[in-house]
Amino acid sequence: KIINVYDQNHLCWNIPLLTTITYPNAFNAVSSWVPKKIYQFYLSNSYDEKSYHPELVFIDRRDHRKVINLDFYDVLDKYKFTVIYSEDIPEYQKASFFKRTRILVNLYGSGGQNIIFCSNNCLNLTIITENHLSPLHSKFIDSYAWTLNNAGSYRTAIIIGSAEGNRSKNWFPTKIDLVEFENIIKTNL
């Protein structure tokens, strides 16, 4: 049963009862048909006559896990990335909003799962800290990556940054190698 935690009840009216989602299975992955069915549901319930469809997207965080490199946002501006907060896009608009996205950059936990709505061969570039590679987090990250990779025809890359400054309450201000970041962007444009 799917429970709508965002109180977008009109999205849940037509969802059939799903009883065969296997998570985690032996490979820590959702069955490949699940993301495809969810995508089709969102697509059939989206309204996109006048919505914006960016090709380059960075999903930012308001509260924590911010990239703290001074020039990071300048690099995003240089390549004309659209900076968004996933929570600002209503659930019913996500399929249409991301449908032309060719590069999706996100801070781990900020909405990288929206890759299932992106165009074919889209690059999903996730920024994480070395702290998230601990045994505590790595099992979840493996499950997350397998689930997304099972969804279809896009590519995944990870940049591992260093956690800087105040790390209390899972804040993890993140510093990344901007040369590495920009090279990945240039290579995939």
Backbone as JSON Lines, residues from 0, in Angstrom:
{"i":0,"aa":"K","n":[0.85,-1.18,0.0],"ca":[0.0,0.0,0.0],"c":[0.88,1.23,0.0]}
{"i":1,"aa":"I","n":[0.57,2.21,-0.84],"ca":[1.33,3.45,-0.87],"c":[0.6,4.48,-0.04]}
{"i":2,"aa":"I","n":[1.32,5.09,0.88],"ca":[0.74,6.13,1.73],"c":[1.34,7.46,1.3]}
{"i":3,"aa":"N","n":[0.5,8.44,1.04],"ca":[0.97,9.73,0.57],"c":[1.32,10.62,1.76]}
{"i":4,"aa":"V","n":[2.61,10.79,2.0],"ca":[3.04,11.57,3.16],"c":[3.03,13.06,2.87]}
{"i":5,"aa":"Y","n":[2.86,13.47,1.62],"ca":[2.87,14.88,1.27],"c":[1.46,15.48,1.2]}
{"i":6,"aa":"D","n":[0.47,14.71,1.57],"ca":[-0.91,15.17,1.56],"c":[-1.35,15.64,0.17]}
{"i":7,"aa":"Q","n":[-0.89,14.94,-0.84],"ca":[-1.3,15.22,-2.21],"c":[-2.3,14.11,-2.6]}
{"i":8,"aa":"N","n":[-3.43,14.08,-1.93],"ca":[-4.33,12.95,-2.05],"c":[-4.79,12.68,-3.48]}
{"i":9,"aa":"H","n":[-4.88,13.72,-4.3],"ca":[-5.32,13.49,-5.68],"c":[-4.36,12.59,-6.44]}
{"i":10,"aa":"L","n":[-3.11,12.47,-5.98],"ca":[-2.16,11.58,-6.63],"c":[-2.43,10.12,-6.3]}
{"i":11,"aa":"C","n":[-3.02,9.87,-5.16],"ca":[-3.17,8.49,-4.68],"c":[-4.48,7.84,-5.1]}
{"i":12,"aa":"W","n":[-5.38,8.59,-5.66],"ca":[-6.68,8.03,-5.98],"c":[-6.62,6.84,-6.93]}
{"i":13,"aa":"N","n":[-5.72,6.89,-7.91],"ca":[-5.71,5.86,-8.95],"c":[-4.59,4.84,-8.79]}
{"i":14,"aa":"I","n":[-3.86,4.89,-7.68],"ca":[-2.76,3.94,-7.51],"c":[-3.32,2.6,-7.05]}
{"i":15,"aa":"P","n":[-3.04,1.54,-7.79],"ca":[-3.5,0.22,-7.35],"c":[-2.67,-0.26,-6.16]}
{"i":16,"aa":"L","n":[-3.21,-1.17,-5.43],"ca":[-2.49,-1.77,-4.32],"c":[-1.3,-2.56,-4.87]}
{"i":17,"aa":"L","n":[-0.1,-2.24,-4.36],"ca":[1.1,-2.94,-4.8],"c":[1.54,-3.89,-3.7]}
{"i":18,"aa":"T","n":[1.64,-5.14,-4.03],"ca":[1.98,-6.12,-3.0],"c":[3.3,-6.82,-3.27]}
{"i":19,"aa":"T","n":[3.97,-6.5,-4.4],"ca":[5.16,-7.26,-4.75],"c":[6.44,-6.43,-4.75]}
{"i":20,"aa":"I","n":[6.45,-5.29,-4.09],"ca":[7.7,-4.55,-3.99],"c":[8.61,-5.31,-3.04]}
{"i":21,"aa":"T","n":[9.77,-5.69,-3.54],"ca":[10.7,-6.48,-2.73],"c":[11.88,-5.6,-2.35]}
{"i":22,"aa":"Y","n":[11.87,-5.08,-1.17],"ca":[12.97,-4.19,-0.76],"c":[13.33,-4.48,0.67]}
{"i":23,"aa":"P","n":[14.58,-4.76,1.0],"ca":[15.61,-5.07,0.01],"c":[15.52,-6.53,-0.38]}
{"i":24,"aa":"N","n":[15.85,-6.82,-1.62],"ca":[15.93,-8.21,-2.02],"c":[17.4,-8.64,-1.92]}
{"i":25,"aa":"A","n":[17.75,-9.74,-2.52],"ca":[19.12,-10.26,-2.38],"c":[20.16,-9.26,-2.88]}
{"i":26,"aa":"F","n":[19.75,-8.38,-3.8],"ca":[20.69,-7.41,-4.35],"c":[20.46,-6.01,-3.78]}
{"i":27,"aa":"N","n":[19.69,-5.89,-2.7],"ca":[19.36,-4.6,-2.11],"c":[18.73,-3.66,-3.12]}
{"i":28,"aa":"A","n":[17.82,-4.17,-3.93],"ca":[17.22,-3.35,-4.97],"c":[15.72,-3.57,-5.05]}
{"i":29,"aa":"V","n":[15.02,-2.51,-5.42],"ca":[13.61,-2.64,-5.74],"c":[13.52,-3.29,-7.11]}
{"i":30,"aa":"S","n":[12.52,-4.1,-7.32],"ca":[12.32,-4.72,-8.63],"c":[12.29,-3.64,-9.7]}
{"i":31,"aa":"S","n":[12.85,-3.93,-10.86],"ca":[13.04,-2.91,-11.89],"c":[11.72,-2.32,-12.4]}
{"i":32,"aa":"W","n":[10.64,-3.05,-12.31],"ca":[9.38,-2.53,-12.81],"c":[8.79,-1.45,-11.9]}
{"i":33,"aa":"V","n":[9.18,-1.42,-10.64],"ca":[8.56,-0.48,-9.69],"c":[8.84,0.98,-10.06]}
{"i":34,"aa":"P","n":[10.12,1.39,-10.24],"ca":[10.34,2.78,-10.62],"c":[9.68,3.14,-11.95]}
{"i":35,"aa":"K","n":[9.63,2.19,-12.88],"ca":[8.99,2.47,-14.17],"c":[7.49,2.7,-14.01]}
{"i":36,"aa":"K","n":[6.85,1.9,-13.17],"ca":[5.41,2.08,-12.93],"c":[5.15,3.41,-12.22]}
{"i":37,"aa":"I","n":[6.0,3.74,-11.25],"ca":[5.83,5.01,-10.54],"c":[6.01,6.18,-11.5]}
{"i":38,"aa":"Y","n":[7.03,6.09,-12.36],"ca":[7.24,7.14,-13.35],"c":[6.02,7.29,-14.25]}
{"i":39,"aa":"Q","n":[5.49,6.19,-14.75],"ca":[4.31,6.25,-15.62],"c":[3.12,6.86,-14.91]}
{"i":40,"aa":"F","n":[2.96,6.52,-13.62],"ca":[1.87,7.1,-12.86],"c":[2.03,8.62,-12.75]}
{"i":41,"aa":"Y","n":[3.23,9.06,-12.37],"ca":[3.47,10.49,-12.26],"c":[3.28,11.19,-13.6]}
{"i":42,"aa":"L","n":[3.79,10.6,-14.66],"ca":[3.68,11.2,-15.97],"c":[2.23,11.34,-16.4]}
{"i":43,"aa":"S","n":[1.44,10.32,-16.13],"ca":[0.03,10.39,-16.53],"c":[-0.77,11.35,-15.67]}
{"i":44,"aa":"N","n":[-0.25,11.74,-14.51],"ca":[-0.95,12.66,-13.63],"c":[-0.3,14.04,-13.58]}
{"i":45,"aa":"S","n":[0.63,14.32,-14.5],"ca":[1.3,15.62,-14.45],"c":[0.61,16.6,-15.39]}
{"i":46,"aa":"Y","n":[0.79,17.84,-15.07],"ca":[0.22,18.93,-15.86],"c":[1.38,19.81,-16.28]}
{"i":47,"aa":"D","n":[1.73,19.78,-17.56],"ca":[2.95,20.49,-17.94],"c":[2.79,21.46,-19.1]}
{"i":48,"aa":"E","n":[1.59,21.9,-19.39],"ca":[1.41,22.78,-20.54],"c":[2.33,24.0,-20.48]}
{"i":49,"aa":"K","n":[2.5,24.58,-19.3],"ca":[3.29,25.8,-19.19],"c":[4.44,25.66,-18.2]}
{"i":50,"aa":"S","n":[4.77,24.46,-17.79],"ca":[5.81,24.32,-16.78],"c":[7.2,24.4,-17.41]}
{"i":51,"aa":"Y","n":[8.17,24.69,-16.59],"ca":[9.57,24.87,-17.0],"c":[10.26,23.51,-16.98]}
{"i":52,"aa":"H","n":[11.09,23.24,-17.99],"ca":[11.78,21.96,-18.11],"c":[13.29,22.19,-18.24]}
{"i":53,"aa":"P","n":[14.0,22.33,-17.14],"ca":[15.44,22.62,-17.23],"c":[16.24,21.4,-17.65]}
{"i":54,"aa":"E","n":[17.36,21.64,-18.35],"ca":[18.23,20.55,-18.77],"c":[19.34,20.28,-17.77]}
{"i":55,"aa":"L","n":[19.74,21.29,-17.0],"ca":[20.8,21.16,-16.01],"c":[20.24,21.6,-14.66]}
{"i":56,"aa":"V","n":[20.22,20.68,-13.69],"ca":[19.57,20.96,-12.41],"c":[20.49,20.63,-11.25]}
{"i":57,"aa":"F","n":[20.54,21.52,-10.27],"ca":[21.19,21.23,-8.98],"c":[20.11,21.3,-7.91]}
{"i":58,"aa":"I","n":[19.92,20.18,-7.19],"ca":[18.97,20.15,-6.08],"c":[19.74,20.5,-4.81]}
{"i":59,"aa":"D","n":[19.44,21.66,-4.26],"ca":[20.14,22.17,-3.08],"c":[19.43,21.76,-1.8]}
{"i":60,"aa":"R","n":[20.07,22.03,-0.68],"ca":[19.5,21.8,0.64],"c":[19.34,23.14,1.34]}
{"i":61,"aa":"R","n":[18.26,23.34,2.03],"ca":[18.07,24.57,2.78],"c":[18.74,24.51,4.14]}
{"i":62,"aa":"D","n":[18.72,23.34,4.74],"ca":[19.07,23.26,6.15],"c":[20.48,22.74,6.42]}
{"i":63,"aa":"H","n":[20.9,21.71,5.76],"ca":[22.19,21.11,6.07],"c":[22.77,20.43,4.84]}
{"i":64,"aa":"R","n":[23.96,19.88,5.0],"ca":[24.68,19.26,3.88],"c":[24.84,20.24,2.72]}
{"i":65,"aa":"K","n":[25.26,21.43,3.0],"ca":[25.5,22.44,1.97],"c":[26.93,22.3,1.44]}
{"i":66,"aa":"V","n":[27.12,22.55,0.15],"ca":[28.47,22.66,-0.4],"c":[28.99,24.03,0.0]}
{"i":67,"aa":"I","n":[30.18,24.06,0.62],"ca":[30.67,25.32,1.18],"c":[31.81,25.93,0.37]}
{"i":68,"aa":"N","n":[32.19,25.34,-0.74],"ca":[33.19,25.96,-1.61],"c":[32.65,27.32,-2.06]}
{"i":69,"aa":"L","n":[33.48,28.35,-1.96],"ca":[33.04,29.69,-2.31],"c":[32.64,29.82,-3.77]}
{"i":70,"aa":"D","n":[33.3,29.08,-4.66],"ca":[33.04,29.22,-6.1],"c":[32.05,28.2,-6.65]}
{"i":71,"aa":"F","n":[31.49,27.36,-5.8],"ca":[30.6,26.3,-6.27],"c":[29.42,26.86,-7.07]}
{"i":72,"aa":"Y","n":[28.74,27.85,-6.51],"ca":[27.57,28.41,-7.19],"c":[27.97,29.18,-8.44]}
{"i":73,"aa":"D","n":[29.21,29.71,-8.48],"ca":[29.71,30.36,-9.69],"c":[29.86,29.35,-10.81]}
{"i":74,"aa":"V","n":[30.33,28.14,-10.49],"ca":[30.45,27.08,-11.5],"c":[29.06,26.71,-12.01]}
{"i":75,"aa":"L","n":[28.09,26.59,-11.11],"ca":[26.72,26.28,-11.54],"c":[26.19,27.37,-12.46]}
{"i":76,"aa":"D","n":[26.43,28.64,-12.09],"ca":[26.0,29.76,-12.94],"c":[26.68,29.72,-14.31]}
{"i":77,"aa":"K","n":[27.97,29.42,-14.31],"ca":[28.75,29.37,-15.55],"c":[28.13,28.42,-16.57]}
{"i":78,"aa":"Y","n":[27.63,27.28,-16.08],"ca":[27.05,26.28,-16.97],"c":[25.53,26.38,-17.03]}
{"i":79,"aa":"K","n":[24.97,27.43,-16.44],"ca":[23.53,27.72,-16.5],"c":[22.66,26.63,-15.86]}
{"i":80,"aa":"F","n":[23.09,26.16,-14.7],"ca":[22.28,25.22,-13.93],"c":[21.11,25.93,-13.28]}
{"i":81,"aa":"T","n":[20.0,25.26,-13.21],"ca":[18.85,25.74,-12.44],"c":[19.0,25.18,-11.03]}
{"i":82,"aa":"V","n":[19.01,26.05,-10.02],"ca":[19.14,25.63,-8.63],"c":[17.74,25.56,-8.03]}
{"i":83,"aa":"I","n":[17.39,24.4,-7.51],"ca":[16.05,24.22,-6.95],"c":[16.14,23.56,-5.58]}
{"i":84,"aa":"Y","n":[15.02,23.55,-4.9],"ca":[14.82,22.76,-3.69],"c":[13.68,21.8,-4.02]}
{"i":85,"aa":"S","n":[13.95,20.52,-3.9],"ca":[12.98,19.51,-4.32],"c":[11.61,19.71,-3.67]}
{"i":86,"aa":"E","n":[11.62,20.13,-2.42],"ca":[10.34,20.29,-1.71],"c":[9.49,21.44,-2.27]}
{"i":87,"aa":"D","n":[10.07,22.31,-3.1],"ca":[9.31,23.41,-3.69],"c":[8.5,22.99,-4.91]}
{"i":88,"aa":"I","n":[8.79,21.81,-5.44],"ca":[8.06,21.34,-6.62],"c":[6.98,20.39,-6.15]}
{"i":89,"aa":"P","n":[5.72,20.71,-6.4],"ca":[4.65,19.79,-5.98],"c":[4.86,18.41,-6.58]}
{"i":90,"aa":"E","n":[4.5,17.4,-5.84],"ca":[4.71,16.02,-6.29],"c":[4.12,15.77,-7.68]}
{"i":91,"aa":"Y","n":[2.95,16.31,-7.94],"ca":[2.3,16.02,-9.22],"c":[3.0,16.7,-10.4]}
{"i":92,"aa":"Q","n":[3.93,17.63,-10.14],"ca":[4.64,18.31,-11.23],"c":[6.04,17.75,-11.48]}
{"i":93,"aa":"K","n":[6.52,16.85,-10.64],"ca":[7.91,16.41,-10.75],"c":[8.22,15.69,-12.06]}
{"i":94,"aa":"A","n":[7.33,14.86,-12.54],"ca":[7.59,14.14,-13.79],"c":[7.76,15.12,-14.94]}
{"i":95,"aa":"S","n":[6.91,16.12,-15.02],"ca":[7.03,17.07,-16.12],"c":[8.2,18.02,-15.91]}
{"i":96,"aa":"F","n":[8.49,18.41,-14.67],"ca":[9.59,19.34,-14.42],"c":[10.93,18.75,-14.85]}
{"i":97,"aa":"F","n":[11.2,17.49,-14.5],"ca":[12.5,16.88,-14.75],"c":[12.62,16.17,-16.1]}
{"i":98,"aa":"K","n":[11.59,16.14,-16.92],"ca":[11.6,15.27,-18.09],"c":[12.66,15.59,-19.13]}
{"i":99,"aa":"R","n":[13.19,16.82,-19.16],"ca":[14.26,17.16,-20.11],"c":[15.63,17.25,-19.45]}
{"i":100,"aa":"T","n":[15.73,16.98,-18.16],"ca":[16.98,17.13,-17.43],"c":[18.03,16.15,-17.95]}
{"i":101,"aa":"R","n":[19.21,16.69,-18.32],"ca":[20.31,15.87,-18.84],"c":[21.38,15.64,-17.78]}
{"i":102,"aa":"I","n":[21.54,16.59,-16.84],"ca":[22.46,16.42,-15.72],"c":[21.72,16.83,-14.45]}
{"i":103,"aa":"L","n":[21.65,15.91,-13.49],"ca":[21.01,16.17,-12.2],"c":[22.08,16.05,-11.13]}
{"i":104,"aa":"V","n":[22.42,17.18,-10.5],"ca":[23.41,17.21,-9.42],"c":[22.64,17.35,-8.12]}
{"i":105,"aa":"N","n":[23.01,16.55,-7.12],"ca":[22.31,16.64,-5.85],"c":[23.25,16.31,-4.7]}
{"i":106,"aa":"L","n":[22.93,16.87,-3.56],"ca":[23.61,16.5,-2.32],"c":[22.87,15.29,-1.79]}
{"i":107,"aa":"Y","n":[23.6,14.29,-1.38],"ca":[22.97,13.04,-0.94],"c":[21.81,13.32,0.02]}
{"i":108,"aa":"G","n":[20.65,12.81,-0.33],"ca":[19.46,12.99,0.49],"c":[18.62,14.18,0.09]}
{"i":109,"aa":"S","n":[18.98,14.88,-0.99],"ca":[18.23,16.08,-1.35],"c":[17.25,15.88,-2.5]}
{"i":110,"aa":"G","n":[17.09,14.7,-2.97],"ca":[16.1,14.47,-4.03],"c":[16.66,13.82,-5.27]}
{"i":111,"aa":"G","n":[17.77,13.11,-5.15],"ca":[18.35,12.42,-6.29],"c":[17.43,11.38,-6.89]}
{"i":112,"aa":"Q","n":[16.45,10.92,-6.11],"ca":[15.52,9.92,-6.64],"c":[14.7,10.48,-7.79]}
{"i":113,"aa":"N","n":[14.7,11.8,-7.98],"ca":[13.98,12.39,-9.1],"c":[14.59,12.0,-10.44]}
{"i":114,"aa":"I","n":[15.72,11.29,-10.41],"ca":[16.34,10.81,-11.64],"c":[15.37,9.95,-12.45]}
{"i":115,"aa":"I","n":[14.45,9.28,-11.8],"ca":[13.53,8.41,-12.55],"c":[12.63,9.23,-13.47]}
{"i":116,"aa":"F","n":[12.56,10.55,-13.26],"ca":[11.75,11.4,-14.13],"c":[12.57,12.04,-15.25]}
{"i":117,"aa":"C","n":[13.89,11.91,-15.22],"ca":[14.78,12.61,-16.15],"c":[14.85,11.93,-17.5]}
{"i":118,"aa":"S","n":[15.45,12.64,-18.46],"ca":[15.56,12.11,-19.82],"c":[16.5,10.9,-19.86]}
{"i":119,"aa":"N","n":[16.4,10.14,-20.93],"ca":[17.27,8.98,-21.1],"c":[18.73,9.42,-21.12]}
{"i":120,"aa":"N","n":[19.58,8.61,-20.52],"ca":[21.02,8.85,-20.47],"c":[21.39,10.06,-19.6]}
{"i":121,"aa":"C","n":[20.5,10.5,-18.76],"ca":[20.79,11.61,-17.84],"c":[21.89,11.19,-16.87]}
{"i":122,"aa":"L","n":[22.76,12.14,-16.52],"ca":[23.79,11.89,-15.52],"c":[23.25,12.29,-14.15]}
{"i":123,"aa":"N","n":[23.27,11.36,-13.2],"ca":[22.9,11.63,-11.81],"c":[24.21,11.77,-11.03]}
{"i":124,"aa":"L","n":[24.59,12.99,-10.69],"ca":[25.84,13.26,-9.98],"c":[25.51,13.59,-8.53]}
{"i":125,"aa":"T","n":[25.84,12.67,-7.63],"ca":[25.52,12.82,-6.22],"c":[26.78,13.2,-5.44]}
{"i":126,"aa":"I","n":[26.64,14.21,-4.58],"ca":[27.74,14.67,-3.73],"c":[27.5,14.12,-2.32]}
{"i":127,"aa":"I","n":[28.49,13.37,-1.82],"ca":[28.4,12.84,-0.46],"c":[29.68,13.19,0.28]}
{"i":128,"aa":"T","n":[29.68,13.0,1.6],"ca":[30.91,13.19,2.37],"c":[31.5,11.82,2.69]}
{"i":129,"aa":"E","n":[32.77,11.84,3.07],"ca":[33.42,10.58,3.45],"c":[32.73,9.97,4.66]}
{"i":130,"aa":"N","n":[32.06,10.79,5.47],"ca":[31.32,10.28,6.63],"c":[30.19,9.34,6.23]}
{"i":131,"aa":"H","n":[29.62,9.57,5.05],"ca":[28.53,8.72,4.57],"c":[29.03,7.4,3.99]}
{"i":132,"aa":"L","n":[30.34,7.22,3.96],"ca":[30.9,5.95,3.49],"c":[31.18,5.0,4.65]}
{"i":133,"aa":"S","n":[30.78,5.37,5.84],"ca":[30.98,4.52,7.01],"c":[30.1,3.27,6.89]}
{"i":134,"aa":"P","n":[30.43,2.21,7.63],"ca":[29.58,1.01,7.59],"c":[28.12,1.31,7.95]}
{"i":135,"aa":"L","n":[27.9,2.32,8.8],"ca":[26.54,2.68,9.19],"c":[25.73,3.15,7.98]}
{"i":136,"aa":"H","n":[26.35,3.95,7.13],"ca":[25.63,4.53,6.0],"c":[25.76,3.74,4.71]}
{"i":137,"aa":"S","n":[26.86,3.01,4.54],"ca":[27.15,2.42,3.23],"c":[26.11,1.4,2.8]}
{"i":138,"aa":"K","n":[25.53,0.66,3.74],"ca":[24.51,-0.32,3.37],"c":[23.29,0.38,2.78]}
{"i":139,"aa":"F","n":[22.92,1.51,3.37],"ca":[21.78,2.26,2.84],"c":[22.13,2.88,1.49]}
{"i":140,"aa":"I","n":[23.34,3.43,1.37],"ca":[23.75,4.03,0.09],"c":[23.78,2.96,-0.99]}
{"i":141,"aa":"D","n":[24.26,1.77,-0.68],"ca":[24.26,0.68,-1.66],"c":[22.83,0.36,-2.11]}
{"i":142,"aa":"S","n":[21.91,0.29,-1.16],"ca":[20.51,0.01,-1.51],"c":[19.94,1.11,-2.39]}
{"i":143,"aa":"Y","n":[20.24,2.36,-2.02],"ca":[19.75,3.52,-2.77],"c":[20.29,3.48,-4.2]}
{"i":144,"aa":"A","n":[21.59,3.26,-4.34],"ca":[22.2,3.24,-5.67],"c":[21.65,2.1,-6.51]}
{"i":145,"aa":"W","n":[21.51,0.91,-5.93],"ca":[20.96,-0.22,-6.67],"c":[19.55,0.07,-7.12]}
{"i":146,"aa":"T","n":[18.76,0.66,-6.25],"ca":[17.38,0.96,-6.58],"c":[17.31,1.9,-7.77]}
{"i":147,"aa":"L","n":[18.1,2.99,-7.73],"ca":[18.08,3.94,-8.83],"c":[18.65,3.33,-10.1]}
{"i":148,"aa":"N","n":[19.74,2.59,-9.98],"ca":[20.33,1.98,-11.17],"c":[19.38,0.98,-11.82]}
{"i":149,"aa":"N","n":[18.52,0.4,-11.02],"ca":[17.55,-0.55,-11.54],"c":[16.42,0.15,-12.31]}
{"i":150,"aa":"A","n":[16.32,1.46,-12.15],"ca":[15.2,2.19,-12.74],"c":[15.35,2.4,-14.24]}
{"i":151,"aa":"G","n":[16.56,2.38,-14.77],"ca":[16.61,2.52,-16.21],"c":[17.84,3.13,-16.81]}
{"i":152,"aa":"S","n":[17.61,3.91,-17.85],"ca":[18.66,4.3,-18.78],"c":[19.3,5.65,-18.45]}
{"i":153,"aa":"Y","n":[20.03,5.71,-17.37],"ca":[20.79,6.9,-17.05],"c":[22.1,6.48,-16.41]}
{"i":154,"aa":"R","n":[22.95,7.47,-16.14],"ca":[24.27,7.19,-15.62],"c":[24.41,7.78,-14.22]}
{"i":155,"aa":"T","n":[25.26,7.19,-13.41],"ca":[25.45,7.64,-12.03],"c":[26.91,7.94,-11.77]}
{"i":156,"aa":"A","n":[27.18,9.06,-11.09],"ca":[28.53,9.4,-10.65],"c":[28.43,9.96,-9.23]}
{"i":157,"aa":"I","n":[29.49,9.74,-8.46],"ca":[29.52,10.22,-7.08],"c":[30.79,11.04,-6.87]}
{"i":158,"aa":"I","n":[30.65,12.19,-6.24],"ca":[31.8,12.98,-5.8],"c":[31.83,12.89,-4.28]}
{"i":159,"aa":"I","n":[32.98,12.5,-3.76],"ca":[33.13,12.39,-2.3],"c":[33.84,13.64,-1.8]}
{"i":160,"aa":"G","n":[33.11,14.41,-1.0],"ca":[33.67,15.62,-0.42],"c":[34.09,15.38,1.02]}
{"i":161,"aa":"S","n":[34.68,16.4,1.61],"ca":[35.07,16.28,3.02],"c":[34.09,17.08,3.87]}
{"i":162,"aa":"A","n":[33.73,16.5,5.01],"ca":[32.83,17.18,5.96],"c":[33.66,18.21,6.71]}
{"i":163,"aa":"E","n":[33.21,19.44,6.69],"ca":[33.95,20.55,7.3],"c":[33.11,21.19,8.4]}
{"i":164,"aa":"G","n":[33.79,21.86,9.32],"ca":[33.1,22.69,10.3],"c":[32.15,21.95,11.21]}
{"i":165,"aa":"N","n":[31.02,22.57,11.5],"ca":[30.04,22.08,12.46],"c":[29.31,20.86,11.9]}
{"i":166,"aa":"R","n":[29.56,19.69,12.48],"ca":[28.93,18.45,12.0],"c":[27.82,17.98,12.93]}
{"i":167,"aa":"S","n":[27.45,18.79,13.88],"ca":[26.4,18.36,14.81],"c":[25.06,18.28,14.09]}
{"i":168,"aa":"K","n":[24.2,17.44,14.59],"ca":[22.85,17.26,14.06],"c":[22.85,16.97,12.55]}
{"i":169,"aa":"N","n":[23.86,16.19,12.1],"ca":[23.93,15.77,10.7],"c":[24.05,16.94,9.72]}
{"i":170,"aa":"W","n":[24.71,18.02,10.11],"ca":[24.84,19.18,9.22],"c":[25.83,18.92,8.1]}
{"i":171,"aa":"F","n":[26.99,18.4,8.38],"ca":[27.97,18.05,7.35],"c":[28.16,19.11,6.26]}
{"i":172,"aa":"P","n":[28.61,20.33,6.6],"ca":[29.0,21.25,5.52],"c":[30.07,20.54,4.68]}
{"i":173,"aa":"T","n":[29.92,20.56,3.37],"ca":[30.73,19.72,2.5],"c":[31.61,20.55,1.59]}
{"i":174,"aa":"K","n":[32.88,20.19,1.54],"ca":[33.83,20.82,0.63],"c":[34.21,19.79,-0.44]}
{"i":175,"aa":"I","n":[34.1,20.18,-1.71],"ca":[34.4,19.25,-2.8],"c":[35.55,19.78,-3.64]}
{"i":176,"aa":"D","n":[36.1,18.9,-4.47],"ca":[37.13,19.28,-5.43],"c":[36.41,19.91,-6.63]}
{"i":177,"aa":"L","n":[36.49,21.24,-6.75],"ca":[35.76,21.93,-7.81],"c":[36.3,21.61,-9.2]}
{"i":178,"aa":"V","n":[37.58,21.31,-9.31],"ca":[38.14,20.93,-10.61],"c":[37.51,19.61,-11.06]}
{"i":179,"aa":"E","n":[37.44,18.64,-10.15],"ca":[36.8,17.37,-10.47],"c":[35.34,17.58,-10.86]}
{"i":180,"aa":"F","n":[34.64,18.39,-10.08],"ca":[33.23,18.66,-10.35],"c":[33.05,19.28,-11.74]}
{"i":181,"aa":"E","n":[33.83,20.31,-12.03],"ca":[33.69,20.99,-13.32],"c":[34.08,20.08,-14.48]}
{"i":182,"aa":"N","n":[35.08,19.24,-14.3],"ca":[35.47,18.31,-15.36],"c":[34.36,17.32,-15.67]}
{"i":183,"aa":"I","n":[33.68,16.84,-14.64],"ca":[32.55,15.92,-14.87],"c":[31.45,16.64,-15.65]}
{"i":184,"aa":"I","n":[31.15,17.88,-15.26],"ca":[30.12,18.65,-15.95],"c":[30.5,18.86,-17.41]}
{"i":185,"aa":"K","n":[31.72,19.36,-17.67],"ca":[32.17,19.64,-19.05],"c":[32.14,18.37,-19.9]}
{"i":186,"aa":"T","n":[32.56,17.26,-19.33],"ca":[32.62,16.0,-20.08],"c":[31.23,15.52,-20.48]}
{"i":187,"aa":"N","n":[30.22,15.89,-19.71],"ca":[28.87,15.36,-19.95],"c":[27.92,16.36,-20.6]}
{"i":188,"aa":"L","n":[28.43,17.5,-21.0],"ca":[27.56,18.48,-21.7],"c":[27.48,18.17,-23.19]}
